[in-house]
Amino acid sequence: MPTQKVYLLRRASPKRIEGPDGRNLQLHFRSRLSLPLFTGGKVEGEQGAAIHIVLLDVNTGHVVTSGPESTIKLNVVVLEGYFNNEDDEGWIEEEFESHVVKEREGKRPLLTGDLQVTLKEGVGTL
C-alpha cells in the first residue's frame, strides 16, 4: 500500500492534488464536522455520524476507485492559526509542516483515537 503525504483541510474549495498520471484530484469531506472541536474530544460528524472522505477526479467529478492514489493513507493533524485562507493560491510542503501543531510535553494530546485513514477505492472513514 503506498504511503504519501496528503493534507486535509476543511474549506469551501479544496486544493488540488496532482496524481501520478497528471490528473487533478481533490479530497472532499462528504460529512460535515461536528463543531467546535475540543482538546481531547472525539472527532466526529454532525450528530455523531462518521466522517467520510472521498478522492475525486476534478475533471470528471467521479470518485477515484483505482490506481495507487485510491489506496493512500491520510494523517489527521491539527494546524495552528489561519493556515490556507481563501486568498492563498497554493503552498509548499514545508510551509504546511511549519503550521502543524506538535505534541506538547506534559499536556494531553489535541486529538485522540485513530488519526490515520486509509482510502479503499477512493473512500475513507474517520
mmCIF file with all atom_site columns, C-alpha atoms in Angstrom:
data_model
loop_
_atom_site.group_PDB
_atom_site.id
_atom_site.type_symbol
_atom_site.label_atom_id
_atom_site.label_alt_id
_atom_site.label_comp_id
_atom_site.label_asym_id
_atom_site.label_entity_id
_atom_site.label_seq_id
_atom_site.pdbx_PDB_ins_code
_atom_site.Cartn_x
_atom_site.Cartn_y
_atom_site.Cartn_z
_atom_site.occupancy
_atom_site.B_iso_or_equiv
_atom_site.pdbx_formal_charge
_atom_site.auth_seq_id
_atom_site.auth_comp_id
_atom_site.auth_asym_id
_atom_site.auth_atom_id
_atom_site.pdbx_PDB_model_num
ATOM 1   C CA . MET A 1 1   ? 0.000   0.000  0.000   1.00 0.00 ? 1   MET A CA 1
ATOM 2   C CA . PRO A 1 2   ? 1.558   3.355  -0.990  1.00 0.00 ? 2   PRO A CA 1
ATOM 3   C CA . THR A 1 3   ? 2.263   5.972  1.651   1.00 0.00 ? 3   THR A CA 1
ATOM 4   C CA . GLN A 1 4   ? 2.042   9.575  0.517   1.00 0.00 ? 4   GLN A CA 1
ATOM 5   C CA . LYS A 1 5   ? 1.623   12.851 2.328   1.00 0.00 ? 5   LYS A CA 1
ATOM 6   C CA . VAL A 1 6   ? -1.825  14.254 1.732   1.00 0.00 ? 6   VAL A CA 1
ATOM 7   C CA . TYR A 1 7   ? -3.274  17.113 3.736   1.00 0.00 ? 7   TYR A CA 1
ATOM 8   C CA . LEU A 1 8   ? -6.936  17.519 4.590   1.00 0.00 ? 8   LEU A CA 1
ATOM 9   C CA . LEU A 1 9   ? -8.239  20.987 5.224   1.00 0.00 ? 9   LEU A CA 1
ATOM 10  C CA . ARG A 1 10  ? -11.894 21.770 5.829   1.00 0.00 ? 10  ARG A CA 1
ATOM 11  C CA . ARG A 1 11  ? -12.565 24.587 3.392   1.00 0.00 ? 11  ARG A CA 1
ATOM 12  C CA . ALA A 1 12  ? -15.083 25.611 0.756   1.00 0.00 ? 12  ALA A CA 1
ATOM 13  C CA . SER A 1 13  ? -12.946 24.760 -2.266  1.00 0.00 ? 13  SER A CA 1
ATOM 14  C CA . PRO A 1 14  ? -10.240 22.176 -1.563  1.00 0.00 ? 14  PRO A CA 1
ATOM 15  C CA . LYS A 1 15  ? -6.782  22.478 -3.073  1.00 0.00 ? 15  LYS A CA 1
ATOM 16  C CA . ARG A 1 16  ? -5.990  20.240 -5.986  1.00 0.00 ? 16  ARG A CA 1
ATOM 17  C CA . ILE A 1 17  ? -3.619  17.306 -5.747  1.00 0.00 ? 17  ILE A CA 1
ATOM 18  C CA . GLU A 1 18  ? -1.854  16.087 -8.850  1.00 0.00 ? 18  GLU A CA 1
ATOM 19  C CA . GLY A 1 19  ? -1.971  12.316 -9.297  1.00 0.00 ? 19  GLY A CA 1
ATOM 20  C CA . PRO A 1 20  ? 0.991   10.370 -10.681 1.00 0.00 ? 20  PRO A CA 1
ATOM 21  C CA . ASP A 1 21  ? -0.626  10.336 -14.127 1.00 0.00 ? 21  ASP A CA 1
ATOM 22  C CA . GLY A 1 22  ? -1.146  14.123 -14.140 1.00 0.00 ? 22  GLY A CA 1
ATOM 23  C CA . ARG A 1 23  ? -4.839  14.036 -13.149 1.00 0.00 ? 23  ARG A CA 1
ATOM 24  C CA . ASN A 1 24  ? -6.099  16.814 -10.881 1.00 0.00 ? 24  ASN A CA 1
ATOM 25  C CA . LEU A 1 25  ? -7.511  15.301 -7.713  1.00 0.00 ? 25  LEU A CA 1
ATOM 26  C CA . GLN A 1 26  ? -9.300  16.721 -4.659  1.00 0.00 ? 26  GLN A CA 1
ATOM 27  C CA . LEU A 1 27  ? -10.095 15.330 -1.235  1.00 0.00 ? 27  LEU A CA 1
ATOM 28  C CA . HIS A 1 28  ? -13.637 16.106 -0.074  1.00 0.00 ? 28  HIS A CA 1
ATOM 29  C CA . PHE A 1 29  ? -15.439 15.640 3.216   1.00 0.00 ? 29  PHE A CA 1
ATOM 30  C CA . ARG A 1 30  ? -18.794 14.013 2.452   1.00 0.00 ? 30  ARG A CA 1
ATOM 31  C CA . SER A 1 31  ? -19.864 14.597 6.034   1.00 0.00 ? 31  SER A CA 1
ATOM 32  C CA . ARG A 1 32  ? -19.817 17.847 7.986   1.00 0.00 ? 32  ARG A CA 1
ATOM 33  C CA . LEU A 1 33  ? -17.595 18.004 11.057  1.00 0.00 ? 33  LEU A CA 1
ATOM 34  C CA . SER A 1 34  ? -19.278 18.489 14.414  1.00 0.00 ? 34  SER A CA 1
ATOM 35  C CA . LEU A 1 35  ? -18.007 21.842 15.669  1.00 0.00 ? 35  LEU A CA 1
ATOM 36  C CA . PRO A 1 36  ? -16.443 23.077 17.814  1.00 0.00 ? 36  PRO A CA 1
ATOM 37  C CA . LEU A 1 37  ? -13.684 20.514 18.346  1.00 0.00 ? 37  LEU A CA 1
ATOM 38  C CA . PHE A 1 38  ? -12.265 20.486 21.867  1.00 0.00 ? 38  PHE A CA 1
ATOM 39  C CA . THR A 1 39  ? -8.863  19.266 23.087  1.00 0.00 ? 39  THR A CA 1
ATOM 40  C CA . GLY A 1 40  ? -9.046  15.525 23.683  1.00 0.00 ? 40  GLY A CA 1
ATOM 41  C CA . GLY A 1 41  ? -12.550 15.393 22.236  1.00 0.00 ? 41  GLY A CA 1
ATOM 42  C CA . LYS A 1 42  ? -13.755 12.882 19.704  1.00 0.00 ? 42  LYS A CA 1
ATOM 43  C CA . VAL A 1 43  ? -13.599 13.970 16.081  1.00 0.00 ? 43  VAL A CA 1
ATOM 44  C CA . GLU A 1 44  ? -16.940 13.077 14.547  1.00 0.00 ? 44  GLU A CA 1
ATOM 45  C CA . GLY A 1 45  ? -19.515 14.241 12.083  1.00 0.00 ? 45  GLY A CA 1
ATOM 46  C CA . GLU A 1 46  ? -22.659 16.183 12.861  1.00 0.00 ? 46  GLU A CA 1
ATOM 47  C CA . GLN A 1 47  ? -24.977 14.366 15.273  1.00 0.00 ? 47  GLN A CA 1
ATOM 48  C CA . GLY A 1 48  ? -22.272 11.728 15.904  1.00 0.00 ? 48  GLY A CA 1
ATOM 49  C CA . ALA A 1 49  ? -22.116 10.495 12.310  1.00 0.00 ? 49  ALA A CA 1
ATOM 50  C CA . ALA A 1 50  ? -18.956 9.010  10.802  1.00 0.00 ? 50  ALA A CA 1
ATOM 51  C CA . ILE A 1 51  ? -16.815 11.346 8.714   1.00 0.00 ? 51  ILE A CA 1
ATOM 52  C CA . HIS A 1 52  ? -16.490 10.162 5.113   1.00 0.00 ? 52  HIS A CA 1
ATOM 53  C CA . ILE A 1 53  ? -13.655 11.393 2.900   1.00 0.00 ? 53  ILE A CA 1
ATOM 54  C CA . VAL A 1 54  ? -13.535 10.813 -0.858  1.00 0.00 ? 54  VAL A CA 1
ATOM 55  C CA . LEU A 1 55  ? -10.875 11.377 -3.503  1.00 0.00 ? 55  LEU A CA 1
ATOM 56  C CA . LEU A 1 56  ? -12.378 12.962 -6.619  1.00 0.00 ? 56  LEU A CA 1
ATOM 57  C CA . ASP A 1 57  ? -11.076 13.422 -10.137 1.00 0.00 ? 57  ASP A CA 1
ATOM 58  C CA . VAL A 1 58  ? -11.632 17.157 -10.688 1.00 0.00 ? 58  VAL A CA 1
ATOM 59  C CA . ASN A 1 59  ? -12.211 16.763 -14.429 1.00 0.00 ? 59  ASN A CA 1
ATOM 60  C CA . THR A 1 60  ? -14.930 14.101 -14.167 1.00 0.00 ? 60  THR A CA 1
ATOM 61  C CA . GLY A 1 61  ? -16.311 14.662 -10.671 1.00 0.00 ? 61  GLY A CA 1
ATOM 62  C CA . HIS A 1 62  ? -16.106 10.894 -10.091 1.00 0.00 ? 62  HIS A CA 1
ATOM 63  C CA . VAL A 1 63  ? -14.521 9.111  -7.136  1.00 0.00 ? 63  VAL A CA 1
ATOM 64  C CA . VAL A 1 64  ? -11.054 7.736  -7.994  1.00 0.00 ? 64  VAL A CA 1
ATOM 65  C CA . THR A 1 65  ? -11.635 3.999  -7.417  1.00 0.00 ? 65  THR A CA 1
ATOM 66  C CA . SER A 1 66  ? -8.434  2.562  -8.897  1.00 0.00 ? 66  SER A CA 1
ATOM 67  C CA . GLY A 1 67  ? -4.750  3.344  -9.130  1.00 0.00 ? 67  GLY A CA 1
ATOM 68  C CA . PRO A 1 68  ? -2.214  3.941  -6.354  1.00 0.00 ? 68  PRO A CA 1
ATOM 69  C CA . GLU A 1 69  ? -3.815  7.165  -5.129  1.00 0.00 ? 69  GLU A CA 1
ATOM 70  C CA . SER A 1 70  ? -7.125  5.350  -4.443  1.00 0.00 ? 70  SER A CA 1
ATOM 71  C CA . THR A 1 71  ? -5.481  3.471  -1.535  1.00 0.00 ? 71  THR A CA 1
ATOM 72  C CA . ILE A 1 72  ? -3.347  6.179  0.104   1.00 0.00 ? 72  ILE A CA 1
ATOM 73  C CA . LYS A 1 73  ? -3.068  6.711  3.852   1.00 0.00 ? 73  LYS A CA 1
ATOM 74  C CA . LEU A 1 74  ? -4.198  10.077 5.205   1.00 0.00 ? 74  LEU A CA 1
ATOM 75  C CA . ASN A 1 75  ? -2.959  11.503 8.504   1.00 0.00 ? 75  ASN A CA 1
ATOM 76  C CA . VAL A 1 76  ? -5.212  13.810 10.502  1.00 0.00 ? 76  VAL A CA 1
ATOM 77  C CA . VAL A 1 77  ? -3.302  16.720 12.070  1.00 0.00 ? 77  VAL A CA 1
ATOM 78  C CA . VAL A 1 78  ? -4.038  19.974 13.881  1.00 0.00 ? 78  VAL A CA 1
ATOM 79  C CA . LEU A 1 79  ? -2.988  23.203 12.169  1.00 0.00 ? 79  LEU A CA 1
ATOM 80  C CA . GLU A 1 80  ? -2.299  26.412 14.051  1.00 0.00 ? 80  GLU A CA 1
ATOM 81  C CA . GLY A 1 81  ? -3.678  29.781 13.119  1.00 0.00 ? 81  GLY A CA 1
ATOM 82  C CA . TYR A 1 82  ? -5.486  30.531 9.891   1.00 0.00 ? 82  TYR A CA 1
ATOM 83  C CA . PHE A 1 83  ? -3.410  28.414 7.570   1.00 0.00 ? 83  PHE A CA 1
ATOM 84  C CA . ASN A 1 84  ? -4.586  28.278 3.960   1.00 0.00 ? 84  ASN A CA 1
ATOM 85  C CA . ASN A 1 85  ? -7.139  31.064 3.937   1.00 0.00 ? 85  ASN A CA 1
ATOM 86  C CA . GLU A 1 86  ? -9.308  31.532 0.862   1.00 0.00 ? 86  GLU A CA 1
ATOM 87  C CA . ASP A 1 87  ? -6.887  34.062 -0.690  1.00 0.00 ? 87  ASP A CA 1
ATOM 88  C CA . ASP A 1 88  ? -3.976  31.599 -0.814  1.00 0.00 ? 88  ASP A CA 1
ATOM 89  C CA . GLU A 1 89  ? -3.406  30.142 -4.261  1.00 0.00 ? 89  GLU A CA 1
ATOM 90  C CA . GLY A 1 90  ? -1.065  27.419 -3.070  1.00 0.00 ? 90  GLY A CA 1
ATOM 91  C CA . TRP A 1 91  ? 1.567   26.416 -0.580  1.00 0.00 ? 91  TRP A CA 1
ATOM 92  C CA . ILE A 1 92  ? 4.589   24.173 -0.354  1.00 0.00 ? 92  ILE A CA 1
ATOM 93  C CA . GLU A 1 93  ? 5.051   21.168 1.923   1.00 0.00 ? 93  GLU A CA 1
ATOM 94  C CA . GLU A 1 94  ? 7.492   22.979 4.231   1.00 0.00 ? 94  GLU A CA 1
ATOM 95  C CA . GLU A 1 95  ? 5.002   25.809 4.754   1.00 0.00 ? 95  GLU A CA 1
ATOM 96  C CA . PHE A 1 96  ? 2.282   23.308 5.668   1.00 0.00 ? 96  PHE A CA 1
ATOM 97  C CA . GLU A 1 97  ? 4.582   21.342 8.002   1.00 0.00 ? 97  GLU A CA 1
ATOM 98  C CA . SER A 1 98  ? 5.542   24.556 9.824   1.00 0.00 ? 98  SER A CA 1
ATOM 99  C CA . HIS A 1 99  ? 1.860   25.055 10.797  1.00 0.00 ? 99  HIS A CA 1
ATOM 100 C CA . VAL A 1 100 ? 1.301   21.520 12.163  1.00 0.00 ? 100 VAL A CA 1
ATOM 101 C CA . VAL A 1 101 ? 0.843   21.635 15.940  1.00 0.00 ? 101 VAL A CA 1
ATOM 102 C CA . LYS A 1 102 ? 3.304   19.189 17.503  1.00 0.00 ? 102 LYS A CA 1
ATOM 103 C CA . GLU A 1 103 ? 2.713   17.087 20.614  1.00 0.00 ? 103 GLU A CA 1
ATOM 104 C CA . ARG A 1 104 ? 3.024   19.226 23.724  1.00 0.00 ? 104 ARG A CA 1
ATOM 105 C CA . GLU A 1 105 ? 5.135   17.914 26.574  1.00 0.00 ? 105 GLU A CA 1
ATOM 106 C CA . GLY A 1 106 ? 3.172   17.415 29.781  1.00 0.00 ? 106 GLY A CA 1
ATOM 107 C CA . LYS A 1 107 ? -0.186  18.153 28.151  1.00 0.00 ? 107 LYS A CA 1
ATOM 108 C CA . ARG A 1 108 ? -2.958  15.992 26.786  1.00 0.00 ? 108 ARG A CA 1
ATOM 109 C CA . PRO A 1 109 ? -2.868  15.347 23.046  1.00 0.00 ? 109 PRO A CA 1
ATOM 110 C CA . LEU A 1 110 ? -5.008  17.687 20.966  1.00 0.00 ? 110 LEU A CA 1
ATOM 111 C CA . LEU A 1 111 ? -6.534  14.762 19.071  1.00 0.00 ? 111 LEU A CA 1
ATOM 112 C CA . THR A 1 112 ? -7.044  11.203 20.248  1.00 0.00 ? 112 THR A CA 1
ATOM 113 C CA . GLY A 1 113 ? -8.064  7.953  18.631  1.00 0.00 ? 113 GLY A CA 1
ATOM 114 C CA . ASP A 1 114 ? -7.154  6.567  15.234  1.00 0.00 ? 114 ASP A CA 1
ATOM 115 C CA . LEU A 1 115 ? -5.790  9.547  13.331  1.00 0.00 ? 115 LEU A CA 1
ATOM 116 C CA . GLN A 1 116 ? -4.945  7.707  10.140  1.00 0.00 ? 116 GLN A CA 1
ATOM 117 C CA . VAL A 1 117 ? -7.437  6.971  7.391   1.00 0.00 ? 117 VAL A CA 1
ATOM 118 C CA . THR A 1 118 ? -6.668  4.525  4.594   1.00 0.00 ? 118 THR A CA 1
ATOM 119 C CA . LEU A 1 119 ? -8.668  5.047  1.439   1.00 0.00 ? 119 LEU A CA 1
ATOM 120 C CA . LYS A 1 120 ? -10.223 1.980  -0.153  1.00 0.00 ? 120 LYS A CA 1
ATOM 121 C CA . GLU A 1 121 ? -11.336 2.544  -3.730  1.00 0.00 ? 121 GLU A CA 1
ATOM 122 C CA . GLY A 1 122 ? -11.038 6.282  -3.084  1.00 0.00 ? 122 GLY A CA 1
ATOM 123 C CA . VAL A 1 123 ? -13.219 6.370  0.046   1.00 0.00 ? 123 VAL A CA 1
ATOM 124 C CA . GLY A 1 124 ? -12.218 6.507  3.723   1.00 0.00 ? 124 GLY A CA 1
ATOM 125 C CA . THR A 1 125 ? -13.991 6.835  7.059   1.00 0.00 ? 125 THR A CA 1
ATOM 126 C CA . LEU A 1 126 ? -12.716 8.604  10.154  1.00 0.00 ? 126 LEU A CA 1
#
